Coordinates of C-alpha atoms in Angstrom, one line a residue:
X1 CA -122.7 0.2 41.9
X2 CA -121.5 0.8 38.2
X3 CA -122.1 4.3 37.1
X4 CA -124.0 4.7 33.9
X5 CA -120.9 5.8 31.8
X6 CA -118.9 2.5 31.0
X7 CA -115.9 2.0 28.8
X8 CA -115.2 -1.1 26.7
X9 CA -111.4 -2.7 27.3
X10 CA -110.1 -4.5 24.7
X11 CA -107.1 -6.5 25.3
X12 CA -104.1 -5.5 23.1
X13 CA -103.8 -8.7 21.4
X14 CA -107.7 -9.3 21.2
X15 CA -107.7 -12.1 23.9
X16 CA -110.6 -10.6 25.9
X17 CA -112.7 -7.6 26.5
X18 CA -114.8 -6.1 29.4
X19 CA -116.7 -3.1 30.5
X20 CA -115.5 -1.1 33.4
X21 CA -116.4 2.5 34.7
X22 CA -115.4 5.3 32.6
X23 CA -113.6 7.2 35.4
X24 CA -111.4 4.2 36.7
X25 CA -107.9 3.6 35.1
X26 CA -107.1 0.6 33.1
X27 CA -103.4 -0.5 33.2
X28 CA -101.5 -2.9 30.5
X29 CA -98.4 -4.5 31.9
X30 CA -96.0 -6.9 29.9
X31 CA -97.7 -6.3 26.5
X32 CA -100.9 -7.8 28.0
X33 CA -100.0 -10.6 30.0
X34 CA -101.4 -8.6 33.0
X35 CA -104.1 -6.0 32.9
X36 CA -105.5 -4.0 35.9
X37 CA -108.4 -2.0 36.5
X38 CA -109.3 0.3 39.5
X39 CA -110.7 3.8 40.5
X40 CA -107.6 6.5 40.0
X41 CA -107.7 7.9 43.5
X42 CA -107.2 4.6 45.3
X43 CA -104.0 2.5 45.2
X44 CA -105.5 -0.2 47.6
X45 CA -108.7 -1.3 45.4
X46 CA -108.4 -2.9 42.0
X47 CA -108.8 -5.8 39.8
X48 CA -106.0 -7.6 38.1
X49 CA -106.4 -10.1 35.0
X50 CA -103.4 -12.2 34.2
X51 CA -103.1 -14.6 31.1
X52 CA -101.5 -18.2 32.4
X53 CA -98.6 -19.3 30.0
X54 CA -100.5 -22.3 28.3
X55 CA -102.5 -22.6 25.3
X56 CA -105.1 -25.5 25.4
X57 CA -108.4 -26.5 24.4
X58 CA -110.3 -25.4 27.4
X59 CA -113.2 -27.1 26.3
X60 CA -111.5 -30.3 27.9
X61 CA -110.6 -28.6 31.1
X62 CA -113.8 -27.9 32.3
X63 CA -113.7 -30.9 34.5
X64 CA -110.0 -30.3 35.7
X65 CA -110.5 -26.4 36.3
X66 CA -111.7 -27.1 40.1
X67 CA -108.5 -29.2 40.6
X68 CA -106.2 -26.6 38.9
X69 CA -107.9 -23.9 41.1
X70 CA -107.2 -25.8 44.2
X71 CA -103.6 -26.0 43.0
X72 CA -103.4 -22.4 42.3
X73 CA -104.7 -21.4 45.7
X74 CA -102.4 -23.6 47.6
X75 CA -100.0 -20.6 47.4
X76 CA -102.4 -18.0 48.7
X77 CA -105.0 -18.0 51.7
X78 CA -108.7 -18.5 50.0
X79 CA -111.7 -20.4 51.0
X80 CA -115.4 -21.1 49.7
X81 CA -114.1 -22.6 46.4
X82 CA -117.3 -22.6 43.9
X83 CA -118.5 -22.2 40.4
X84 CA -119.1 -18.7 39.4
X85 CA -122.3 -18.7 37.6
X86 CA -122.3 -15.1 36.8
X87 CA -119.7 -15.3 34.1
X88 CA -119.9 -15.8 30.4
X89 CA -117.4 -18.7 30.4
X90 CA -116.8 -21.3 32.8
X91 CA -114.7 -20.2 36.0
X92 CA -114.2 -20.9 39.4
X93 CA -114.3 -18.2 42.2
X94 CA -112.8 -18.3 45.9
X95 CA -112.8 -15.7 48.9
X96 CA -109.6 -14.5 50.1
X97 CA -109.2 -15.1 53.7
X98 CA -105.9 -12.9 54.6
X99 CA -107.0 -10.5 57.3
X100 CA -105.9 -7.6 55.2
X101 CA -107.6 -8.6 51.9
X102 CA -111.3 -8.7 51.2
X103 CA -111.2 -9.7 47.6
X104 CA -111.8 -12.8 45.8
X105 CA -109.7 -15.2 43.2
X106 CA -111.0 -16.3 39.8
X107 CA -109.9 -18.9 37.4
X108 CA -111.6 -19.0 34.1
X109 CA -111.2 -21.4 31.0
X110 CA -112.3 -20.1 27.5
X111 CA -111.0 -20.1 24.1
X112 CA -107.4 -21.4 24.2
X113 CA -106.6 -19.3 27.4
X114 CA -106.8 -19.6 31.0
X115 CA -107.2 -16.2 33.0
X116 CA -106.2 -15.8 36.9
X117 CA -107.9 -12.5 38.2
X118 CA -107.9 -11.3 41.6
X119 CA -109.2 -8.3 43.5
X120 CA -107.6 -6.2 46.2
X121 CA -110.5 -4.9 48.5
X122 CA -109.9 -3.7 52.2
X123 CA -112.0 -6.1 54.5
X124 CA -114.1 -3.1 55.7
X125 CA -115.1 -2.1 52.4
X126 CA -116.2 -5.5 51.0
X127 CA -119.8 -4.4 50.4
X128 CA -118.9 -1.4 48.6
X129 CA -116.4 -2.7 46.2
X130 CA -117.1 -6.4 45.5
X131 CA -120.4 -5.8 43.7
X132 CA -118.9 -3.7 41.1
X133 CA -116.0 -6.0 40.4
X134 CA -118.3 -9.0 40.4
X135 CA -120.1 -7.0 37.7
X136 CA -116.9 -6.3 35.8
X137 CA -116.1 -9.9 35.7
X138 CA -119.4 -10.7 34.6
X139 CA -119.0 -8.5 31.4
X140 CA -115.4 -10.2 30.5
X141 CA -115.7 -12.0 27.1
X142 CA -112.7 -13.9 25.7
X143 CA -112.2 -13.2 22.1
X144 CA -110.3 -16.5 21.0
X145 CA -112.7 -18.6 18.9
X146 CA -110.3 -18.5 16.0
X147 CA -107.6 -19.7 18.0
X148 CA -109.3 -22.1 19.8
X149 CA -110.5 -23.7 16.5
X150 CA -106.9 -23.9 15.3
X151 CA -105.9 -25.4 18.6
X152 CA -108.5 -28.3 17.8
X153 CA -107.6 -29.0 14.5
X154 CA -103.8 -29.0 15.4
X155 CA -104.9 -31.4 18.1
X156 CA -106.8 -33.5 16.0
X157 CA -103.9 -33.7 13.2
X158 CA -101.3 -34.5 16.1
X159 CA -103.4 -37.4 17.3
X160 CA -104.2 -39.1 13.5
X161 CA -100.5 -38.8 12.7
X162 CA -99.5 -40.5 16.3
X163 CA -102.0 -43.3 15.0
X164 CA -100.3 -43.5 11.9
X165 CA -96.8 -43.2 12.8
X166 CA -96.4 -44.3 16.4
X167 CA -92.6 -44.6 15.7
X168 CA -92.1 -41.0 14.7
X169 CA -92.9 -39.7 18.4
X170 CA -94.8 -36.5 17.0
X171 CA -95.0 -33.8 19.2
X172 CA -95.9 -30.0 19.1
X173 CA -93.2 -27.7 18.2
X174 CA -94.5 -24.1 18.3
X175 CA -97.2 -23.7 15.8
X176 CA -96.2 -26.7 13.9
X177 CA -95.7 -30.6 14.6
X178 CA -92.2 -32.3 14.4
X179 CA -91.3 -36.0 14.2
X180 CA -88.3 -37.8 13.8
X181 CA -88.0 -37.3 10.1
X182 CA -90.5 -34.6 9.2
X183 CA -91.8 -31.2 10.3
X184 CA -95.5 -30.5 9.6
X185 CA -96.8 -26.9 9.1
X186 CA -100.5 -26.3 10.0
X187 CA -101.4 -22.9 8.9
X188 CA -102.6 -24.2 5.3
X189 CA -105.0 -26.8 6.6
X190 CA -106.0 -24.7 9.3
X191 CA -106.8 -21.8 7.0
X192 CA -108.9 -24.4 4.6
X193 CA -110.9 -26.0 7.5
X194 CA -111.6 -22.3 8.8
X195 CA -113.1 -21.5 5.3
X196 CA -114.7 -24.8 4.6
X197 CA -115.9 -26.0 8.4
X198 CA -118.6 -28.5 6.7
X199 CA -115.7 -30.4 5.0
X200 CA -113.4 -30.4 8.1
X201 CA -113.0 -34.3 8.4
X202 CA -112.3 -34.8 5.0
X203 CA -110.0 -32.0 4.8
X204 CA -108.0 -33.3 7.7
X205 CA -108.0 -36.8 6.5
X206 CA -106.7 -35.8 3.1
X207 CA -104.0 -33.8 4.7
X208 CA -102.8 -36.5 7.0
X209 CA -103.2 -39.3 4.2
X210 CA -101.0 -37.0 2.1
X211 CA -98.3 -36.6 4.6
X212 CA -98.3 -40.3 4.8
X213 CA -97.5 -40.9 1.3
X214 CA -94.4 -43.2 0.9
X215 CA -91.4 -41.6 -0.8
X216 CA -91.8 -38.2 1.6
X217 CA -88.4 -39.2 3.2
X218 CA -86.7 -38.4 -0.1
X219 CA -87.7 -34.6 0.3
X220 CA -84.4 -32.8 0.0
X221 CA -82.6 -35.3 -1.7
X222 CA -84.3 -35.5 -5.4
X223 CA -82.0 -35.2 -8.2
X224 CA -82.4 -32.8 -11.0
X225 CA -82.5 -35.1 -13.8
X226 CA -85.6 -37.1 -12.2
X227 CA -87.8 -34.3 -11.2
X228 CA -87.0 -31.3 -13.4
X229 CA -90.0 -32.2 -15.6
X230 CA -92.0 -32.1 -12.4
X231 CA -91.3 -28.6 -11.4
X232 CA -94.1 -26.0 -11.8
X233 CA -94.5 -22.3 -11.2
X234 CA -97.1 -21.4 -8.3
X235 CA -98.4 -17.7 -7.7
X236 CA -98.6 -16.9 -4.3
X237 CA -99.5 -13.2 -2.5
X238 CA -96.7 -11.4 -0.9
X239 CA -97.8 -11.9 2.6
X240 CA -97.4 -15.7 2.2
X241 CA -93.5 -15.5 2.4
X242 CA -92.5 -14.7 6.0
X243 CA -88.9 -13.6 7.3
X244 CA -89.1 -15.9 10.2
X245 CA -90.8 -19.0 8.8
X246 CA -90.0 -21.9 6.4
X247 CA -91.1 -19.6 3.3
X248 CA -88.0 -17.5 3.7
X249 CA -86.0 -20.1 2.0
X250 CA -88.3 -20.6 -1.0
X251 CA -86.8 -19.6 -4.4
X252 CA -89.2 -16.8 -5.5
X253 CA -89.3 -14.4 -8.6
X254 CA -90.8 -11.0 -8.0
X255 CA -93.8 -10.8 -10.6
X256 CA -96.5 -8.2 -10.8
X257 CA -98.5 -6.2 -8.1
X258 CA -98.4 -8.0 -4.8
X259 CA -97.8 -11.6 -6.5
X260 CA -94.6 -13.6 -6.3
X261 CA -93.9 -16.8 -8.3
X262 CA -92.5 -19.6 -6.1
X263 CA -91.6 -23.2 -7.7
X264 CA -92.4 -26.6 -6.6
X265 CA -92.1 -30.2 -7.3
X266 CA -95.1 -31.7 -8.3
X267 CA -96.0 -35.3 -7.6
X268 CA -99.4 -36.7 -7.3
X269 CA -101.5 -34.4 -5.2
X270 CA -98.4 -33.3 -3.5
X271 CA -96.3 -30.0 -3.9
X272 CA -93.0 -29.4 -2.3
X273 CA -91.6 -26.0 -2.9
X274 CA -88.2 -25.8 -4.2
X275 CA -85.7 -23.8 -1.7
X276 CA -82.1 -22.0 -2.3
X277 CA -80.6 -25.2 -0.9
X278 CA -82.0 -27.3 -3.9
X279 CA -80.9 -25.0 -6.5
X280 CA -77.3 -25.1 -5.0
X281 CA -77.4 -28.8 -4.6
X282 CA -78.5 -29.2 -8.2
X283 CA -76.1 -26.6 -9.3
X284 CA -78.4 -24.5 -11.2
X285 CA -79.7 -20.8 -11.4
X286 CA -82.9 -19.4 -10.6
X287 CA -83.1 -18.3 -14.1
X288 CA -82.7 -22.0 -15.3
X289 CA -85.3 -23.2 -12.8
X290 CA -87.6 -20.4 -13.9
X291 CA -87.3 -21.4 -17.5
X292 CA -87.8 -25.1 -16.6
X293 CA -91.0 -24.4 -14.6
X294 CA -92.5 -22.4 -17.5
X295 CA -91.7 -25.1 -20.1
X296 CA -93.5 -27.8 -17.8
X297 CA -96.5 -25.5 -17.5
X298 CA -96.5 -25.1 -21.4
X299 CA -96.7 -28.9 -21.6
X300 CA -99.7 -29.2 -18.9
X301 CA -103.0 -30.0 -20.4
X302 CA -106.3 -27.7 -20.5
X303 CA -109.7 -28.5 -19.8
X304 CA -111.4 -30.2 -23.2
X305 CA -114.2 -27.7 -22.4
X306 CA -113.9 -24.5 -20.6
X307 CA -116.9 -22.8 -18.9
X308 CA -117.8 -19.4 -20.9
X309 CA -120.6 -17.3 -20.7
X310 CA -121.7 -14.0 -22.6
X311 CA -122.5 -10.9 -20.4
X312 CA -125.5 -8.6 -21.0
X313 CA -122.9 -5.9 -22.0
X314 CA -121.8 -8.2 -25.0
X315 CA -118.5 -9.0 -23.0
X316 CA -117.3 -12.5 -22.5
X317 CA -116.2 -14.4 -19.6
X318 CA -114.1 -17.6 -19.4
X319 CA -113.7 -19.9 -16.3
X320 CA -110.4 -22.1 -16.4
X321 CA -110.7 -25.0 -13.7
X322 CA -107.7 -27.5 -14.6
X323 CA -108.6 -29.4 -11.3
X324 CA -104.8 -30.0 -10.8
X325 CA -104.4 -26.7 -8.3
X326 CA -102.5 -25.2 -11.1
X327 CA -105.5 -23.2 -12.6
X328 CA -104.2 -19.8 -11.6
X329 CA -100.4 -20.6 -12.7
X330 CA -102.1 -20.8 -16.2
X331 CA -102.0 -17.0 -16.3
X332 CA -98.1 -17.3 -16.8
X333 CA -98.6 -19.5 -20.1
X334 CA -96.6 -17.6 -22.6
X335 CA -99.2 -18.3 -25.3
X336 CA -102.4 -17.2 -23.2
X337 CA -103.0 -14.0 -25.3
X338 CA -103.2 -16.1 -28.4
X339 CA -104.9 -18.9 -27.1
X340 CA -108.0 -16.5 -26.1
X341 CA -107.9 -13.2 -27.9
X342 CA -110.0 -14.3 -30.6
X343 CA -112.7 -15.0 -28.2
X344 CA -112.3 -12.1 -25.6
X345 CA -110.7 -9.5 -28.0
X346 CA -107.5 -7.8 -27.5
X347 CA -106.3 -6.8 -25.0
X348 CA -108.5 -8.9 -22.4
X349 CA -108.5 -9.1 -18.7
X350 CA -107.6 -11.8 -16.0
X351 CA -108.0 -12.4 -12.5
X352 CA -106.6 -15.2 -10.2
X353 CA -108.6 -14.6 -6.7
X354 CA -107.1 -17.9 -5.5
X355 CA -105.0 -21.0 -6.3
X356 CA -107.8 -22.9 -8.2
X357 CA -109.3 -20.3 -10.2
X358 CA -108.4 -18.2 -13.3
X359 CA -111.1 -16.2 -14.8
X360 CA -110.5 -14.4 -18.0
X361 CA -113.0 -11.7 -19.3
X362 CA -113.3 -9.1 -22.3
X363 CA -112.0 -5.5 -21.7
X364 CA -115.3 -3.9 -21.0
X365 CA -116.0 -1.2 -18.6
X366 CA -119.2 -2.5 -17.2
X367 CA -117.7 -6.1 -17.2
X368 CA -114.7 -5.1 -15.4
X369 CA -116.6 -3.4 -12.7
X370 CA -118.5 -6.4 -11.9
X371 CA -115.7 -9.1 -12.1
X372 CA -113.8 -6.5 -9.9
X373 CA -116.3 -7.0 -7.1
X374 CA -116.2 -10.7 -7.4
X375 CA -112.5 -11.0 -7.4
X376 CA -112.4 -9.2 -4.0
X377 CA -115.3 -11.5 -2.5
X378 CA -113.6 -14.5 -3.8
X379 CA -110.1 -13.5 -2.7
X380 CA -111.1 -12.6 0.8
X381 CA -113.2 -15.8 1.4
X382 CA -110.9 -18.5 0.0
X383 CA -108.5 -20.7 1.7
X384 CA -105.9 -20.4 -0.8
X385 CA -106.1 -16.5 -2.0
X386 CA -104.0 -15.0 -4.2
X387 CA -104.9 -11.4 -5.3
X388 CA -108.0 -9.5 -6.0
X389 CA -105.9 -7.1 -8.5
X390 CA -107.0 -7.8 -12.1
X391 CA -104.5 -8.1 -15.1
X392 CA -104.4 -7.0 -18.5
X393 CA -103.4 -9.6 -21.1
X394 CA -101.8 -8.2 -24.1
X395 CA -99.7 -9.2 -26.9
X396 CA -96.4 -8.3 -25.2
X397 CA -97.2 -9.7 -22.0
X398 CA -99.1 -9.1 -18.8
X399 CA -99.7 -6.0 -16.7
X400 CA -101.7 -4.8 -13.6
X401 CA -105.1 -3.5 -14.9
X402 CA -106.2 0.1 -13.9

């Protein structure tokens, strides 16, 4: 008995959405932990949906959901437990049996959430209110695909770490994995898998194998004289630095536009970012750290052959791919203008849409417009994005381009 006019309710944290009659009220409690829907003029008729306090891979819960529903209903009076075929997701429904209640209970598993729903309906009005509530529940759609994928990736990494290092007692600790001697942060690998799902197994295997390399137990105990030639500058976007995460301890230099310079100890295919604790332990300053990192950057090799092309508007484009995860850092090279101005003109432009890309190109209007669109596309699609802001490379240094 839905009227023709419906509203779509979007959960405040994008957990789910559903359609309900436009003249009904929608109530949000406890920042979305519980949400209610019902007619404005009735306080004895309504539907409440609550998010249970668990984050799980619900694709593994389907077989256990009936048992969980039975346990949930032990505290309530209900009967006729069955699968609700009208739902978009896997869910169980049961009928309330209390004398004063004519509604239903639901337990739904989708994404990384388990939802518990219940309706308040006077027994004498079951035929009036239950059909619209069934219709409302049939429209419910959990919108947590990204969170589910992240949970599945995290589970797989945890399982592989436990298999490789059973003595480390790896366990989840919030959004990270903690072992006896190591804390594993997952945001980067989750982002990389999300951007390249076809390479999922390879990415996860490489991530776990890198964490398993010998010598990681020495992190935090390196001596300056032993690692100073391995310190390199790494460009990161402003939003990479979080006030409430491990990045808050990184040594950073505010650079240009929305980009910071961080510093990392480079060892084979592994990077370990330098923290304020390291600098204090080495009894060095941030200025000394920066000077050493730039000197090490200058000492790095460049590709013997750079990919170049001439545009139809007579401008030139050069793509720098150094295959060492430091292509973008080459933008900090003090001799960059001297190295490329003969080929590109002076001044010329540069872009660093992601960690592994440095594009250099002539300062020509048509070419700049075309490259600007490409920078935005590549930056938005990369797992290691930096910025879509173009830069101008001059004799006197680098500045944001107009």
